[in-house]
Short mmCIF file of C-alpha atoms and ligand atoms in Angstrom, two decimals:
data_model
loop_
_atom_site.label_atom_id
_atom_site.label_comp_id
_atom_site.label_asym_id
_atom_site.label_seq_id
_atom_site.Cartn_x
_atom_site.Cartn_y
_atom_site.Cartn_z
CA MET A 612 104.42 129.15 102.24
CA ILE A 613 103.08 126.90 99.50
CA MET A 614 99.44 125.96 100.12
CA ASN A 615 98.55 122.34 100.85
CA THR A 616 95.37 122.58 98.82
CA THR A 617 94.28 118.92 98.70
CA ALA A 618 94.60 118.36 102.42
CA GLU A 619 92.97 121.70 103.21
CA HIS A 620 90.08 120.71 100.98
CA LEU A 621 89.66 117.58 103.10
CA GLY A 622 89.83 119.57 106.33
CA LEU A 623 93.42 119.01 107.48
CA ASP A 624 94.87 122.22 108.81
CA VAL A 625 98.60 121.48 108.99
CA GLU A 626 99.33 124.61 111.01
CA ARG A 627 96.79 123.43 113.59
CA ILE A 628 98.15 119.88 113.69
CA ARG A 629 101.84 120.82 114.15
CA PRO A 630 101.52 122.30 117.67
CA GLN A 631 100.03 118.99 118.81
CA PHE A 632 103.51 117.43 118.38
CA PRO A 633 105.74 118.95 121.09
CA ILE A 634 108.92 117.43 119.63
CA LEU A 635 108.59 119.67 116.58
CA ASN A 636 109.70 122.57 118.80
CA GLU A 637 113.13 120.98 119.22
CA LEU A 638 116.19 122.44 117.55
CA VAL A 639 118.71 120.05 115.98
CA HIS A 640 122.19 121.54 115.49
CA GLY A 641 120.55 124.91 116.12
CA ARG A 642 118.00 124.40 113.30
CA PRO A 643 114.27 123.69 113.57
CA LEU A 644 113.74 119.93 113.40
CA VAL A 645 112.46 118.65 110.06
CA TYR A 646 111.36 115.10 110.84
CA PHE A 647 111.26 112.91 107.75
CA ASP A 648 111.92 109.58 109.48
CA ASN A 649 108.31 108.72 110.24
CA ALA A 650 108.52 105.22 108.71
CA ALA A 651 111.21 104.28 111.23
CA SER A 652 109.23 105.64 114.18
CA GLY A 653 106.50 108.25 114.24
CA GLN A 654 106.23 111.23 116.58
CA LYS A 655 103.60 111.39 119.30
CA PRO A 656 100.79 113.92 119.67
CA LEU A 657 100.31 115.49 123.09
CA ARG A 658 97.09 113.55 123.64
CA VAL A 659 99.02 110.25 123.49
CA ILE A 660 101.82 111.54 125.72
CA GLU A 661 99.22 112.74 128.26
CA ALA A 662 97.30 109.46 128.13
CA VAL A 663 100.47 107.52 129.03
CA ASP A 664 101.42 110.07 131.69
CA GLY A 665 97.88 109.99 133.13
CA TYR A 666 97.92 106.21 133.23
CA TYR A 667 101.07 106.15 135.35
CA ARG A 668 99.93 109.05 137.56
CA ARG A 669 96.42 107.83 138.31
CA ILE A 670 95.81 104.21 137.33
CA ASN A 671 99.01 102.13 137.24
CA ALA A 672 98.46 98.54 138.43
CA ASN A 673 98.52 95.06 136.93
CA VAL A 674 95.55 93.96 134.81
CA HIS A 675 93.12 91.04 135.07
CA ARG A 676 94.64 90.08 138.42
CA GLY A 677 93.57 92.18 141.38
CA VAL A 678 90.25 92.81 143.06
CA HIS A 679 91.39 96.31 144.00
CA THR A 680 90.23 99.54 142.38
CA LEU A 681 93.41 100.43 140.49
CA SER A 682 93.70 96.97 138.98
CA ASN A 683 90.11 97.21 137.79
CA LEU A 684 90.73 100.69 136.34
CA ALA A 685 93.87 99.47 134.55
CA THR A 686 91.95 96.49 133.15
CA GLU A 687 89.15 98.78 131.96
CA ALA A 688 91.65 101.15 130.30
CA GLN A 689 93.40 98.24 128.56
CA GLU A 690 90.19 96.67 127.29
CA ALA A 691 88.84 100.06 126.15
CA ALA A 692 92.02 100.43 124.08
CA ARG A 693 91.48 96.96 122.62
CA GLU A 694 87.96 97.99 121.61
CA ALA A 695 89.32 101.24 120.06
CA VAL A 696 91.81 99.21 117.99
CA ARG A 697 89.09 96.73 117.00
CA ASP A 698 86.97 99.60 115.76
CA HIS A 699 89.93 101.21 113.96
CA ILE A 700 90.72 98.11 111.87
CA ASN A 701 87.09 96.92 111.76
CA ALA A 702 87.77 93.53 113.32
CA LYS A 703 84.63 91.57 114.12
CA HIS A 704 85.50 90.94 117.79
CA ALA A 705 87.74 92.67 120.34
CA HIS A 706 89.23 89.26 121.24
CA GLU A 707 90.65 89.06 117.71
CA VAL A 708 93.03 91.88 118.72
CA VAL A 709 96.12 90.36 120.36
CA PHE A 710 98.58 92.80 121.95
CA THR A 711 102.25 92.08 121.24
CA ALA A 712 105.52 94.01 121.51
CA GLY A 713 105.30 95.15 117.87
CA THR A 714 105.21 93.92 114.28
CA THR A 715 108.33 91.80 114.74
CA ALA A 716 106.79 90.01 117.71
CA SER A 717 103.46 89.61 115.85
CA LEU A 718 105.15 88.06 112.82
CA ASN A 719 107.26 85.74 114.99
CA LEU A 720 104.08 84.63 116.75
CA ALA A 721 102.41 84.05 113.37
CA ALA A 722 105.35 82.14 111.86
CA TYR A 723 105.95 79.97 114.91
CA SER A 724 102.32 79.11 115.50
CA LEU A 725 101.25 78.67 111.86
CA GLY A 726 104.39 76.61 111.28
CA GLN A 727 103.28 74.21 114.04
CA LEU A 728 99.70 74.16 112.77
CA LEU A 729 100.15 74.00 109.00
CA LEU A 730 103.63 73.21 107.69
CA LYS A 731 104.76 69.73 106.60
CA PRO A 732 107.89 68.78 104.64
CA GLY A 733 107.62 69.99 101.03
CA ASP A 734 104.97 72.65 101.78
CA GLU A 735 105.58 76.20 100.59
CA VAL A 736 105.54 79.60 102.26
CA LEU A 737 105.15 82.46 99.80
CA ILE A 738 106.64 85.87 100.61
CA THR A 739 107.73 88.74 98.35
CA GLY A 740 111.03 90.33 97.39
CA MET A 741 110.14 93.59 99.15
CA GLU A 742 109.61 92.16 102.65
CA HIS A 743 111.20 93.64 105.74
CA HIS A 744 113.56 91.19 107.48
CA ALA A 745 110.83 90.74 110.12
CA ASN A 746 108.66 89.10 107.46
CA ILE A 747 111.49 86.99 106.03
CA VAL A 748 113.57 85.52 108.85
CA PRO A 749 110.70 84.13 111.01
CA TRP A 750 109.43 82.25 107.91
CA GLN A 751 112.92 80.98 107.08
CA LEU A 752 113.13 79.59 110.60
CA ALA A 753 109.65 78.06 110.33
CA CYS A 754 110.58 76.48 106.98
CA GLU A 755 113.77 75.06 108.51
CA ARG A 756 111.85 73.63 111.46
CA HIS A 757 109.22 71.93 109.32
CA GLY A 758 111.10 71.11 106.11
CA ALA A 759 109.08 73.59 104.08
CA VAL A 760 110.25 75.71 101.13
CA LEU A 761 110.35 79.52 101.03
CA LYS A 762 109.23 81.01 97.70
CA VAL A 763 109.61 84.65 96.77
CA VAL A 764 107.51 86.81 94.43
CA PRO A 765 109.98 88.97 92.47
CA VAL A 766 109.85 92.77 92.35
CA THR A 767 109.74 94.76 89.10
CA GLU A 768 111.96 97.72 88.24
CA GLN A 769 109.13 100.04 89.35
CA GLY A 770 108.97 98.32 92.73
CA GLU A 771 105.74 96.40 92.13
CA LEU A 772 105.11 92.67 92.49
CA ASP A 773 105.72 90.45 89.47
CA LEU A 774 103.06 87.91 90.39
CA ALA A 775 103.74 85.67 87.39
CA GLY A 776 107.49 85.69 87.83
CA ILE A 777 108.27 83.04 90.43
CA PRO A 778 111.46 81.25 89.38
CA GLY A 779 110.76 77.69 88.23
CA GLN A 780 107.00 78.23 87.84
CA ALA A 781 105.15 78.71 84.54
CA ARG A 782 104.13 82.38 84.15
CA THR A 783 100.51 81.33 83.56
CA ASP A 784 100.29 79.55 86.90
CA GLY A 785 100.62 82.63 89.11
CA PRO A 786 102.37 82.59 92.47
CA PHE A 787 100.35 79.84 94.21
CA THR A 788 100.72 76.07 93.96
CA ASP A 789 98.73 73.36 95.71
CA ARG A 790 101.55 73.26 98.32
CA THR A 791 101.34 76.98 99.23
CA LYS A 792 100.24 76.87 102.86
CA VAL A 793 101.00 80.47 103.84
CA LEU A 794 101.17 83.80 102.03
CA ALA A 795 103.04 86.40 104.12
CA ILE A 796 103.10 89.81 102.46
CA SER A 797 103.61 93.44 103.35
CA HIS A 798 100.64 95.71 102.77
CA VAL A 799 103.01 98.64 102.15
CA SER A 800 106.77 98.42 101.53
CA ASN A 801 108.82 100.38 104.08
CA THR A 802 111.57 101.02 101.53
CA LEU A 803 109.66 101.58 98.28
CA GLY A 804 106.38 102.94 99.61
CA THR A 805 104.52 100.57 97.26
CA ILE A 806 100.95 99.70 98.25
CA ASN A 807 100.50 96.03 97.35
CA PRO A 808 97.20 94.61 96.00
CA VAL A 809 96.60 92.71 99.22
CA LYS A 810 92.84 92.30 98.87
CA GLU A 811 93.18 90.67 95.44
CA LEU A 812 96.06 88.44 96.59
CA VAL A 813 94.14 87.34 99.68
CA ALA A 814 91.16 86.41 97.50
CA GLU A 815 93.42 84.33 95.23
CA ALA A 816 95.11 82.74 98.24
CA LYS A 817 91.71 81.69 99.57
CA ARG A 818 90.94 79.90 96.30
CA HIS A 819 94.11 77.85 96.91
CA GLY A 820 93.34 77.19 100.59
CA THR A 821 96.35 79.34 101.58
CA THR A 822 96.41 81.09 104.98
CA THR A 823 97.22 84.80 104.68
CA VAL A 824 99.42 86.94 106.92
CA VAL A 825 99.76 90.66 106.24
CA ASP A 826 102.58 92.84 107.56
CA GLY A 827 100.72 96.11 108.02
CA ALA A 828 103.51 98.05 109.80
CA GLN A 829 103.72 100.71 107.10
CA ALA A 830 100.04 100.64 106.11
CA VAL A 831 98.27 101.46 109.37
CA PRO A 832 99.78 104.96 109.70
CA HIS A 833 98.53 105.94 106.23
CA LEU A 834 95.57 103.83 105.07
CA SER A 835 92.16 103.08 106.56
CA VAL A 836 92.71 99.38 107.12
CA ASP A 837 89.60 97.19 107.22
CA VAL A 838 90.65 93.63 108.01
CA GLN A 839 87.23 92.18 107.17
CA ASP A 840 87.24 93.88 103.78
CA LEU A 841 90.81 92.67 103.10
CA GLY A 842 89.70 89.18 104.13
CA CYS A 843 93.13 88.28 105.54
CA ASP A 844 93.61 85.73 108.32
CA LEU A 845 96.29 87.60 110.30
CA TYR A 846 97.36 91.27 110.20
CA ALA A 847 100.40 92.59 112.10
CA PHE A 848 101.36 96.15 113.04
CA SER A 849 103.33 98.32 115.50
CA GLY A 850 102.07 101.16 117.64
CA HIS A 851 105.16 103.34 117.34
CA LYS A 852 104.69 103.98 113.61
CA MET A 853 101.12 105.17 114.21
CA TYR A 854 101.51 107.86 116.88
CA ALA A 855 101.58 105.40 119.80
CA PRO A 856 104.47 104.42 122.12
CA THR A 857 107.21 101.95 121.26
CA GLY A 858 107.04 98.39 122.57
CA ILE A 859 103.39 97.84 121.74
CA GLY A 860 101.88 96.22 118.67
CA VAL A 861 99.01 94.10 117.47
CA LEU A 862 98.38 90.79 115.80
CA TYR A 863 94.83 90.76 114.50
CA GLY A 864 93.60 87.24 113.81
CA ARG A 865 90.36 85.77 112.57
CA GLU A 866 88.71 84.15 115.59
CA GLU A 867 88.38 80.72 114.04
CA LEU A 868 92.08 80.60 113.09
CA LEU A 869 93.34 82.00 116.41
CA GLU A 870 91.32 79.30 118.19
CA ARG A 871 93.21 76.62 116.26
CA MET A 872 96.68 78.19 116.51
CA PRO A 873 98.95 76.91 119.31
CA PRO A 874 100.39 79.53 121.68
CA TRP A 875 103.80 81.06 121.03
CA GLN A 876 105.07 82.39 124.35
CA SER A 877 103.89 80.80 127.54
CA GLY A 878 103.72 81.57 131.26
CA GLY A 879 101.37 83.64 133.37
CA GLU A 880 98.04 85.01 132.15
CA MET A 881 97.83 82.78 129.04
CA ILE A 882 96.67 79.76 131.00
CA ASP A 883 93.34 78.39 132.10
CA ARG A 884 94.62 75.66 134.45
CA VAL A 885 98.15 74.46 135.15
CA THR A 886 99.12 71.12 136.63
CA PHE A 887 102.49 69.43 136.29
CA GLU A 888 100.88 66.91 133.97
CA LYS A 889 99.08 69.28 131.60
CA THR A 890 98.20 72.92 131.01
CA THR A 891 95.05 74.23 129.38
CA TYR A 892 95.02 77.69 127.85
CA ALA A 893 93.05 80.87 128.46
CA LYS A 894 90.40 82.04 126.03
CA LEU A 895 91.21 84.56 123.29
CA PRO A 896 93.03 86.91 123.19
CA PHE A 897 94.81 86.00 126.44
CA LYS A 898 96.08 82.65 125.09
CA PHE A 899 98.57 84.76 123.10
CA GLU A 900 99.35 87.37 125.77
CA ALA A 901 101.76 85.69 128.20
CA GLY A 902 103.09 87.76 131.10
CA THR A 903 102.28 91.30 132.22
CA PRO A 904 101.47 93.34 129.13
CA HIS A 905 102.79 96.80 128.25
CA ILE A 906 99.68 98.39 129.75
CA ALA A 907 100.81 102.01 129.40
CA GLY A 908 101.68 101.32 125.76
CA ILE A 909 98.26 99.78 125.18
CA VAL A 910 96.58 102.84 126.71
CA GLY A 911 98.73 105.05 124.47
CA LEU A 912 97.81 102.97 121.41
CA GLY A 913 94.13 103.34 122.21
CA GLU A 914 94.52 107.12 122.43
CA ALA A 915 96.56 107.15 119.21
CA VAL A 916 93.79 105.51 117.19
CA ARG A 917 91.22 107.90 118.70
CA TRP A 918 93.51 110.80 117.73
CA MET A 919 93.87 109.45 114.17
CA HIS A 920 90.11 109.17 113.90
CA ASP A 921 89.64 112.78 115.06
CA ALA A 922 92.43 114.12 112.79
CA GLY A 923 90.79 112.35 109.82
CA MET A 924 92.52 109.51 107.97
CA ALA A 925 91.59 110.75 104.49
CA ALA A 926 92.82 114.28 105.17
CA MET A 927 96.12 113.01 106.61
CA ALA A 928 96.63 110.69 103.62
CA ALA A 929 95.95 113.58 101.22
CA GLN A 930 98.59 115.70 102.95
CA GLU A 931 101.14 112.89 102.72
CA LEU A 932 100.39 112.36 99.03
CA ALA A 933 100.82 116.07 98.33
CA LEU A 934 104.23 115.88 100.05
CA LEU A 935 105.17 112.77 98.06
CA GLU A 936 104.24 114.33 94.72
CA HIS A 937 106.13 117.54 95.49
CA ALA A 938 109.22 115.69 96.79
CA THR A 939 109.28 113.34 93.78
CA LYS A 940 109.12 116.24 91.33
CA GLU A 941 111.72 118.39 93.11
CA LEU A 942 114.20 115.65 94.05
CA LEU A 943 114.29 114.41 90.45
CA GLN A 944 115.72 117.82 89.46
CA ILE A 945 118.96 116.88 91.28
CA ASP A 946 121.56 115.60 88.86
CA GLY A 947 122.24 111.85 89.27
CA LEU A 948 119.32 111.24 91.64
CA ARG A 949 117.49 107.93 91.21
CA ILE A 950 114.26 107.12 92.98
CA ILE A 951 114.03 103.49 94.09
CA GLY A 952 110.33 102.66 94.02
CA THR A 953 108.14 104.31 91.42
CA ALA A 954 105.00 102.19 91.77
CA ALA A 955 101.67 103.58 90.61
CA LYS A 956 100.25 103.30 94.15
CA LYS A 957 102.50 104.60 96.92
CA VAL A 958 102.31 106.12 100.39
CA GLY A 959 104.47 109.06 101.46
CA VAL A 960 107.80 107.22 101.45
CA ILE A 961 110.57 108.14 99.02
CA SER A 962 113.88 106.28 98.75
CA PHE A 963 116.67 107.56 96.55
CA THR A 964 120.32 107.30 95.66
CA ILE A 965 122.53 110.04 94.23
CA GLU A 966 125.41 109.16 91.93
CA GLY A 967 128.78 109.74 93.59
CA VAL A 968 127.25 110.36 97.03
CA HIS A 969 127.15 107.80 99.83
CA HIS A 970 123.79 107.67 101.61
CA TYR A 971 125.45 107.74 105.03
CA ASP A 972 127.35 110.96 104.21
CA LEU A 973 124.21 112.54 102.81
CA GLY A 974 122.20 111.58 105.91
CA THR A 975 124.88 113.03 108.16
CA LEU A 976 124.99 116.35 106.29
CA LEU A 977 121.19 116.54 106.26
CA ASP A 978 121.17 115.99 110.02
CA GLN A 979 123.58 118.89 110.45
CA GLN A 980 120.91 121.01 108.79
CA GLY A 981 118.23 119.72 111.17
CA ILE A 982 116.71 117.22 108.72
CA ALA A 983 116.13 113.66 109.95
CA VAL A 984 116.03 110.93 107.28
CA ARG A 985 116.92 107.24 107.41
CA THR A 986 119.85 105.86 105.46
CA GLY A 987 121.01 102.29 104.82
CA HIS A 988 119.25 99.08 103.85
CA HIS A 989 116.08 99.71 105.89
CA CYS A 990 116.06 96.05 107.01
CA THR A 991 115.40 95.00 103.40
CA GLN A 992 118.77 93.67 102.25
CA PRO A 993 117.34 91.34 99.53
CA LEU A 994 115.53 94.36 98.07
CA MET A 995 118.78 96.35 98.05
CA ASP A 996 120.38 93.44 96.16
CA ARG A 997 117.47 93.46 93.69
CA PHE A 998 118.12 97.11 92.87
CA GLY A 999 121.90 96.72 92.94
CA VAL A 1000 122.46 99.29 95.70
CA ASN A 1001 123.95 98.96 99.17
CA GLY A 1002 121.55 101.46 100.70
CA THR A 1003 119.35 104.45 100.04
CA THR A 1004 118.39 107.72 101.67
CA ARG A 1005 114.74 107.55 102.70
CA ALA A 1006 112.41 110.43 103.51
CA SER A 1007 109.09 109.34 104.99
CA PHE A 1008 106.30 111.82 105.60
CA ALA A 1009 103.68 112.47 108.26
CA PRO A 1010 100.70 114.82 108.02
CA PHE A 1011 102.46 117.43 110.17
CA ASN A 1012 105.13 117.85 107.49
CA THR A 1013 104.86 120.75 105.08
CA LEU A 1014 105.77 121.41 101.47
CA ALA A 1015 108.19 124.07 102.74
CA GLU A 1016 110.00 121.34 104.68
CA VAL A 1017 110.27 119.30 101.48
CA ASP A 1018 111.83 122.35 99.82
CA ALA A 1019 114.29 122.55 102.74
CA LEU A 1020 115.22 118.90 102.16
CA VAL A 1021 115.82 119.44 98.46
CA ALA A 1022 117.91 122.57 99.08
CA ALA A 1023 119.93 120.82 101.81
CA ALA A 1024 120.49 117.79 99.55
CA ARG A 1025 121.76 120.09 96.79
CA ARG A 1026 124.21 121.73 99.22
CA ALA A 1027 125.36 118.30 100.43
CA VAL A 1028 125.90 117.04 96.89
CA LYS A 1029 128.12 120.05 96.14
CA LEU A 1030 130.27 119.25 99.17
CA LEU A 1031 130.42 115.50 98.61
CA ARG A 1032 131.07 115.22 94.87
N1 C6P B 1993 110.56 99.28 109.84
C1 C6P B 1993 111.86 101.17 109.13
O1 C6P B 1993 112.65 102.09 109.32
P1 C6P B 1993 109.05 96.78 114.53
O2 C6P B 1993 110.49 97.15 114.58
O3 C6P B 1993 108.78 95.41 115.12
O4 C6P B 1993 108.15 97.84 115.10
O5 C6P B 1993 108.63 96.73 112.98
C2 C6P B 1993 109.31 95.89 112.09
C3 C6P B 1993 108.84 96.15 110.70
C4 C6P B 1993 108.13 95.16 110.02
N2 C6P B 1993 107.63 95.36 108.80
C5 C6P B 1993 107.80 96.53 108.16
C6 C6P B 1993 107.20 96.72 106.80
C7 C6P B 1993 108.51 97.57 108.77
O6 C6P B 1993 108.67 98.71 108.13
C8 C6P B 1993 109.06 97.37 110.07
C9 C6P B 1993 109.90 98.42 110.72
C10 C6P B 1993 111.33 100.40 110.31
O7 C6P B 1993 111.46 100.90 108.00
C11 C6P B 1993 112.42 100.03 111.25
S1 C6P B 1993 113.52 98.81 110.58
#
């Protein structure tokens, strides 16, 4: 096997990490599973699976409601997970960590609530051409509701932001105007793998009095995210892309902004006092957590961030970069292969097309050889339009992947191309 020298140097022993993911023992069409669809949903280490299992076996009860022992234990487990997440993203306070159903829910909360708080007719919301639909549609709806205008930062041929290229604006002016009320931007593109210069953009947004929302769905699995260092107002992410269960996510918000934002969903648990005349709301974070939360998911998320800490973020990132470099070099040897997204700063995500081969057919043939990739538009249709393609094949890496698995992908893709052309 080819050595993973960089990651080994940083202390990541891939052969020790792999057995922690039971699903990697599965056979797909009689072949060992090669899982390269980590950007769609990540696999779960045993520690997370056991934490969820243990929660249901020993603790399960509703939180913040009962006086009984199990309810208190469940509440403690939930709030310990909140503290673990706070620590992981370096938020100032645990009550700045709002649990949601995932990135989509977090961004809908942000767009609805900030729309109510900030947007007036003629105001602008600035997004980018590489956003996931979850960071486009909620802002379109907010703009429609409040008569605001959606502006889009274009994407270069390399898959980077063209910050001076907003249609109708002088190139010297940059992307902000005095009407830009919200900047909503992905930290990392799910389709291109591009790492955007979020810290710099947030600093510029602040100079224009613009509130900043970051879609961190594809950043949190790979980068050490420090929300105070980024300086953003809101930061959204999903548990299931970072070793935690599905159905749980986070909206981090700066305390002072969350205090001013109106609630999104309403009902039980988010209230302070209800009368038929008027309702007052609970303190943070509960004002934004209506109904019974996904407690088992929260417990799993807490364990996932502890696991990431123990595995070592830098070592995992180094492994993913080694995989990206190797895959880029080897895939480009295939005749007619085009990589969509060649930014200078990328995470381990590689999207490509192959001349004369439909991505769906390629994905199907790869699956028959045990290799899981995602094909299609990746919920970024405007980005597909930008690159003039109707879809790509996307391989997205995790630290348990090996260079030998990348070689298997390249060999399988070559076999598929022979059959399909
Ligand atoms: N991207 C992908 O295959 P949810 O589904 O709510 O957990 O996450 C939505 C989302 C938002 N922003 C970005 C940048 C994302 O990548 C995703 C999810 C998956 O790329 C599924 S479409």
